[in-house]
Amino acid sequence: MENSKNTFHENPKSSLEKVLDIISTMASKPSGFIGLAILIFHVALAITSPWFAPYDYKAINPTLMLNAPSSEFWFGTDSLGRDVFTRTILGGRTALTITFFGSIIALLWGGLLGIFCGLVGGRIDDVVMRIVDAFLSIPWILAMLLIVSLLGTTTQVLIPALGFFYGKGIVRVARAATHDVIAKDFIISAKARGHSNLSIIWNEILPNVRDAILVEGAMRWSWMLLGFSSLSFLGFGVSPPTPDWGLMISNARGLMSFAWWAVIAPIVGLSSLIIGINLTADAFAKALGIDRSTKAPV
Amino acid sequence: MNTNIQEIKDLCIGFKSQKGEQISILRNITTNIRKGETVGIVGESGSGKSTLALAMMGYIKHGLFTTGGECLFKSKDLLSLNNKELEDIRGRKIAMIPQNAGQALTPNLKIGYQIEEALKLHTDFNKVEREKKISELLNQVRLPSPSIMALRYPHELSGGQQQRVAVAMALAGNPELLLLDEPTTGLDVTTQAHVLELLKDIAKETGTSMVYVSHDLGAIAQVCDRVIVMYAGEIVLEGPVRKILKEPIHPYTYGLLKSIPKLSLSGLPDSMPGSQPQPGNIGSGCSFYDRCNFSSDECKVKVPELEYLSDIDTSVRCFNHSELISKTSEQKITNDLKNKITIDEILDLKDVSISYAKQGIIDQFLNKVTDTNPTVKDINININKGETIALVGESGSGKSTILKSIAGLLKTKDGYIKFDKEKLLSGDLKKRNSEDLRSIQLIFQNPDESLNPNHTVEQILSQPLKLYFGLTGSKLKTSIAELLEKVRLGAFYMSRYPRQLSGGEKQRIAVARAFAARPDIILCDEVTSALDVSVQAAVLDLLQKLKEELGTTYVFVSHDLAVVKAISDRVAVLYQGRLCEIGPSKDVYQFPSHPYTEVLIGAVLEPDPDIRPKLVAEDIVEEKPPEIGCSFQGRCPRIIGDKCRNETPPWQIGDNGNAIRCHINIEELKIQQS
């Protein structure tokens, strides 16, 4: 009977209104609000930090090595005497940019391939999915290390490589979502009218699986961020002296017992961003009504 | 003496909208269920009948709450009891039979075990007694060989048998009140008639009170003593079944009865305009005011009370009920079909057989035919331009399969389908040219599934217009507006999404989409079976009007013989993918007819308690058509021996022009059936 809550003669909404609606629904729950706030804070910080960073991030000063936090250096200094606060607020920029574009690539190829497999089915679907399974069984970090050591650690290599490895999972989600709608009569109707596969994917399937894929993409973003930071931590992500949380943690972890400040700040930065993205993705799924973990109807 | 087993007083149930307003679903329901009687609750979807039935067992769906009144079972208010107390009542005192028994039974437990579980819960029997009781119960619901049946899994039973098991489980606790929520809606006509017969017998044998919720007045007429008619969350009419169905004194009930197609009438039934108001959207006057043909000024401003008329033991909620009978007797309209049938053949199905079996790689290599017994076989139908031909049969009769192969969604195994005399239609959709695709359009059963939920009406209707005619911009908009006009919807529907439309409006959009292609043939696959009766009548009327205007040919698939009679010029009866009988519809419905047609016609439920269905054949379900002989041999009540089992029956032409495929001589059939 809950269907009767439908708004029978509501006025149609523009796309902008719909997006605002979704965001306000997300922010109406505490977890969604916190997630959105953290995410917006990080994005804003990444955009504006170069203008208010108090020091030069690459200025090495041996006299200031491993200073504890003070009014002059809020988060202290690292083993080369660089200001940790400056490096922390700048440290998310590279990671955010690379993983953001990486996620978009993952979404595009994973989503489209998944929908295509779900639509055509049969032998093509079988073969493609077995290949995807095979790739899923390879530890991605080994493969990434191989690619990066062969082709270098430039952005042009990292974005597509990350996008490729994180898109595999999206293929499966998109395919499953497509299977949900593929047997419905409106798809059969479109087939019977003689629409092309591309037109069916674009007009009939995509609007119905878009939400599921977007949520999956948002989750992938946070995993990719962790993955990218792991690469940096291993020395295969950002090259010094560019500030990056993974690299900062790697450099400072040996000194943790007596210079904890140099490692705590990037850890807080990285984990808060990941938590923020996760909470936002959860709230996004709930706002779109595709999260099944809500209270059972009975 | 208090003979009421359940008393409902002023019950109101509602929910809170997102804006915090309280919206009622049930409004001031007051009624009693007497001991030993069967009460039918009728209404269209959204009238609150299921909510009322669930409240009768003290259950209120998540999100709803009672806003007043009480529901007394033996003087105990069910709605104020806690879960522990309710557990003692549910199953033991009040039992429920669900709509879809196939989903209500646990798929991986044997039937016997599931009934035993119910017995363990509701009785104090020991193991030996329980086993005895299981046999007894299965016997009581007329299931053959109970000891074997108890060891089966639900999927090994047919739909009718599953429903019987659900009845047996409900009877396990020896309940005093049995609630049935649309128990026969998903079943085939013959099975439905058998299950209803069973329910009636059980009511007689056990003296249990029953509440039978259904939208189907035909089923209600068969089993119920008393009927409650609901509209927009209110009781509008309540009384003895004969009184309600034969001389309805409420305009809604009158309209509802008029909109049901009946075998005894020719032509389309009258439709009722408009649709039921949504909860929270009910005006200040009578809730039926907008759709009522007999309303007065008073109805608009004042809500009529439920008035009890003691002389006919009927309660009615209408100001003008006393004048209704005299007014309605004047209204006699005939809606005979005026189809312009030409002698031009538009579609020719020749020796068509269709198989779902797939050849294995080795068989393909050896060029071996694996499926000698295809799902659909030997279909020969010629369809003339402008006519409506109906394919009738129970589920599994292959009627939708044939439709799919005409549309190009399934390949034919043998035979061919010719379009417009010379064009051979390819079984492969990709090989058909755009012109052939445009000429044949499909309308589906369920508009919820056939319309993309994320498209607006404008996007839905623009698909065929863009594809076939390449329309864009303002031309596209005008065409869409014209289409909406054609299906009696305003242009303002363009920006709506399917979820913002009612069932009937959605089906109208589906009809508009099919007509957008300006097709020559429209294939209608059970297009009205998901709709309420009043909406069904309106959609049938619309289809007929459009056809008369545009001269389109319809291939109409349905399981409902009364609907088919109303709309079709010719009928083809199918059983297990084989044709049994084909002919002009006025003749097919007369004797002599094929024994299967006879069974089908006999099982049709009329909304009249004095017309009983004739149950001539068993309701067993056959999984596969027989390899040789007559397709109906397994269930035929008139089988004449080995000839039927070994030889394919010949076609015989009756004097009315209908062709029958049967071994029995047509003259003899006539004598036997009269």
XYZ file of C-alpha atoms in Angstrom, chain A:
298
model
C 0.000 0.000 0.000
C 3.051 2.204 0.283
C 2.783 2.762 -3.431
C -0.210 4.942 -2.767
C 2.238 7.512 -1.490
C 2.930 8.224 -5.106
C 2.595 11.781 -6.148
C -0.036 11.321 -8.716
C -0.157 14.637 -10.386
C 3.156 16.152 -9.408
C 4.762 18.553 -11.798
C 7.638 17.219 -13.825
C 11.049 18.213 -12.528
C 14.053 19.446 -14.428
C 17.299 17.497 -14.204
C 18.876 20.150 -11.990
C 15.980 19.937 -9.546
C 16.338 16.170 -9.483
C 20.057 16.394 -8.661
C 19.358 18.934 -5.903
C 16.613 16.662 -4.590
C 18.983 13.733 -4.380
C 21.632 15.810 -2.628
C 19.165 17.149 -0.090
C 17.908 13.615 0.590
C 21.500 12.492 1.083
C 22.194 15.310 3.516
C 19.046 14.671 5.522
C 20.604 11.663 7.297
C 23.564 12.253 9.694
C 25.871 9.766 7.971
C 25.179 11.238 4.573
C 25.649 14.769 5.869
C 29.007 13.925 7.468
C 30.156 12.101 4.331
C 29.186 14.968 2.057
C 30.775 17.521 4.398
C 34.083 15.624 4.501
C 34.111 15.140 0.745
C 33.304 18.780 0.015
C 35.954 19.879 2.524
C 38.605 17.744 0.839
C 37.705 18.824 -2.661
C 37.650 22.481 -1.644
C 40.978 22.048 0.113
C 42.544 20.393 -2.908
C 41.406 23.218 -5.157
C 42.372 26.139 -2.964
C 45.375 24.906 -0.956
C 48.133 26.246 -3.291
C 46.972 29.803 -2.490
C 47.158 29.604 1.270
C 49.871 27.011 1.886
C 52.092 28.810 4.448
C 55.440 27.448 3.225
C 57.066 26.096 0.120
C 56.392 22.352 0.096
C 59.802 21.485 -1.320
C 61.925 23.891 0.728
C 64.416 21.675 2.568
C 65.869 23.113 5.734
C 68.287 20.894 7.683
C 68.105 23.158 10.737
C 64.413 22.473 11.153
C 64.548 18.663 10.997
C 61.761 16.822 12.872
C 60.479 19.775 14.845
C 57.456 19.009 16.994
C 54.177 20.826 16.225
C 54.364 24.463 17.269
C 52.646 27.755 16.535
C 55.103 28.213 13.682
C 54.809 24.727 12.180
C 51.308 23.540 13.100
C 51.899 19.885 12.266
C 55.642 19.963 12.851
C 58.329 19.278 10.268
C 59.604 16.104 8.622
C 63.047 14.502 8.362
C 64.112 17.007 5.706
C 62.785 19.958 7.642
C 59.749 20.549 5.388
C 56.508 21.846 6.866
C 54.101 18.898 7.393
C 50.995 21.122 7.381
C 51.833 22.511 3.961
C 52.577 19.069 2.578
C 49.414 17.576 4.105
C 46.999 20.117 2.640
C 48.678 19.757 -0.731
C 49.081 15.973 -0.441
C 45.584 15.026 -1.587
C 45.674 16.953 -4.849
C 47.444 14.421 -7.033
C 45.638 11.440 -5.522
C 42.193 13.047 -5.900
C 42.784 14.126 -9.473
C 44.261 10.881 -10.692
C 41.688 8.675 -8.999
C 38.775 10.902 -10.057
C 39.653 10.584 -13.718
C 40.599 6.954 -13.200
C 37.114 6.275 -11.788
C 35.465 7.930 -14.759
C 37.448 5.712 -17.123
C 36.578 2.656 -15.015
C 32.897 3.617 -15.075
C 32.832 4.150 -18.811
C 34.518 1.006 -19.990
C 33.243 -1.222 -17.208
C 29.688 0.059 -17.427
C 29.397 -0.099 -21.190
C 31.043 -3.501 -21.493
C 28.809 -4.860 -18.729
C 25.640 -3.555 -20.362
C 26.739 -4.876 -23.731
C 27.427 -8.344 -22.318
C 24.105 -8.358 -20.496
C 22.263 -7.364 -23.662
C 23.817 -9.717 -26.196
C 24.286 -12.679 -23.869
C 25.192 -16.041 -25.329
C 28.691 -16.935 -26.374
C 30.122 -13.413 -26.546
C 28.973 -12.800 -22.999
C 30.502 -16.101 -21.856
C 33.883 -15.390 -23.392
C 34.095 -11.784 -22.193
C 33.054 -12.654 -18.666
C 35.609 -15.467 -18.417
C 38.307 -13.023 -19.506
C 37.117 -10.561 -16.859
C 37.187 -13.372 -14.292
C 40.718 -14.231 -15.315
C 41.809 -10.616 -14.820
C 40.047 -10.497 -11.475
C 42.185 -13.404 -10.315
C 45.424 -11.483 -10.948
C 46.534 -9.446 -7.901
C 46.134 -5.978 -9.316
C 49.000 -4.448 -7.379
C 51.535 -6.821 -8.978
C 50.178 -6.054 -12.418
C 50.199 -2.317 -11.669
C 53.809 -2.497 -10.483
C 54.739 -4.219 -13.709
C 52.989 -1.613 -15.853
C 54.380 1.314 -13.895
C 57.932 -0.016 -13.960
C 57.698 -0.584 -17.704
C 55.931 2.634 -18.699
C 56.822 5.023 -15.913
C 54.806 6.758 -13.240
C 53.381 9.591 -15.282
C 49.736 10.626 -15.026
C 49.135 9.420 -18.573
C 50.068 5.923 -17.455
C 48.513 5.893 -13.995
C 45.005 7.089 -14.921
C 44.254 4.518 -17.628
C 46.003 1.727 -15.720
C 44.004 2.377 -12.546
C 40.868 2.882 -14.609
C 41.394 -0.472 -16.244
C 42.011 -2.435 -13.069
C 39.129 -0.905 -11.138
C 36.683 -1.233 -14.017
C 36.653 -5.031 -13.977
C 34.336 -5.155 -10.996
C 32.011 -2.590 -12.567
C 31.572 -4.901 -15.568
C 29.960 -7.473 -13.318
C 27.709 -4.962 -11.545
C 26.565 -3.397 -14.828
C 25.917 -6.810 -16.326
C 23.846 -7.915 -13.338
C 21.842 -4.667 -13.399
C 21.237 -5.151 -17.119
C 19.975 -8.675 -16.518
C 17.356 -7.199 -14.178
C 15.787 -5.180 -16.988
C 16.676 -7.195 -20.056
C 13.735 -9.583 -19.770
C 11.211 -6.786 -19.310
C 8.719 -6.221 -22.064
C 9.904 -2.716 -22.909
C 13.219 -4.116 -24.117
C 11.449 -6.843 -26.104
C 9.179 -4.160 -27.485
C 12.159 -2.097 -28.620
C 13.714 -5.171 -30.210
C 10.482 -6.000 -32.003
C 10.292 -2.443 -33.349
C 13.716 -3.022 -34.851
C 15.901 -0.611 -32.865
C 19.649 -1.190 -33.093
C 21.583 -2.602 -30.138
C 23.246 0.763 -29.577
C 19.903 2.539 -29.456
C 18.539 -0.049 -27.020
C 21.572 0.352 -24.755
C 21.401 4.126 -24.840
C 17.649 4.696 -24.642
C 16.197 1.726 -22.846
C 18.857 0.132 -20.659
C 21.152 2.968 -19.586
C 18.480 5.045 -17.789
C 17.553 1.954 -15.774
C 21.036 0.828 -14.769
C 22.633 4.275 -14.444
C 21.986 4.551 -10.721
C 23.486 1.181 -9.853
C 26.592 1.893 -11.925
C 27.083 5.379 -10.465
C 26.934 4.070 -6.907
C 29.358 1.309 -7.754
C 31.621 3.916 -9.358
C 31.577 6.030 -6.195
C 32.600 3.019 -4.126
C 35.354 2.193 -6.610
C 36.668 5.741 -6.271
C 37.427 5.256 -2.590
C 39.113 1.912 -3.238
C 41.131 3.395 -6.040
C 42.265 6.177 -3.738
C 43.545 3.613 -1.270
C 45.136 1.681 -4.124
C 46.869 4.751 -5.509
C 48.168 5.673 -2.072
C 49.502 2.139 -1.713
C 51.402 2.608 -4.953
C 52.850 5.871 -3.700
C 53.718 4.195 -0.441
C 55.690 1.589 -2.395
C 57.346 4.356 -4.361
C 55.528 3.809 -7.628
C 52.957 6.560 -7.515
C 53.954 10.169 -7.142
C 57.594 11.005 -7.524
C 59.284 13.129 -4.865
C 59.322 15.951 -4.041
C 55.622 16.279 -4.981
C 53.697 15.940 -1.706
C 51.465 12.887 -1.452
C 49.926 11.180 1.588
C 51.052 7.682 0.652
C 54.588 8.830 0.030
C 54.627 10.940 3.222
C 53.512 7.975 5.288
C 56.159 5.811 3.669
C 58.929 8.324 4.346
C 57.950 9.101 7.906
C 56.904 5.701 9.205
C 60.473 4.720 10.267
C 60.549 7.716 12.585
C 57.109 7.115 14.013
C 58.348 6.318 17.524
C 59.843 9.784 18.077
C 58.319 11.987 15.321
C 54.690 10.785 15.270
C 53.429 14.075 13.854
C 55.058 13.523 10.490
C 53.025 10.365 9.912
C 49.755 11.132 11.722
C 48.747 14.106 9.567
C 48.800 12.307 6.171
C 47.119 9.262 7.737
C 44.253 11.414 8.985
C 44.021 13.099 5.589
C 43.881 9.849 3.658
C 41.525 7.929 5.919
C 39.093 10.822 6.382
C 38.807 11.235 2.602
C 38.164 7.517 2.101
C 35.585 7.468 4.892
C 33.983 10.586 3.415
C 33.660 9.040 -0.041
C 32.316 5.793 1.411
C 29.659 7.528 3.481
C 28.681 9.667 0.507
C 28.383 6.631 -1.748
C 26.204 4.871 0.847
C 23.953 7.889 1.210
C 23.832 8.214 -2.575
C 22.678 4.603 -2.894
C 20.018 5.155 -0.231
C 18.815 8.375 -1.822
C 18.432 6.605 -5.165
C 16.623 3.734 -3.488
C 18.944 0.985 -4.637
C 20.443 0.099 -1.258
C 18.798 -3.085 -0.112
C 20.042 -2.870 3.458
C 17.145 -0.693 4.541
C 14.454 -1.971 6.872
C 12.486 -4.914 5.530
C 9.010 -3.951 4.294
C 7.134 -6.303 6.657
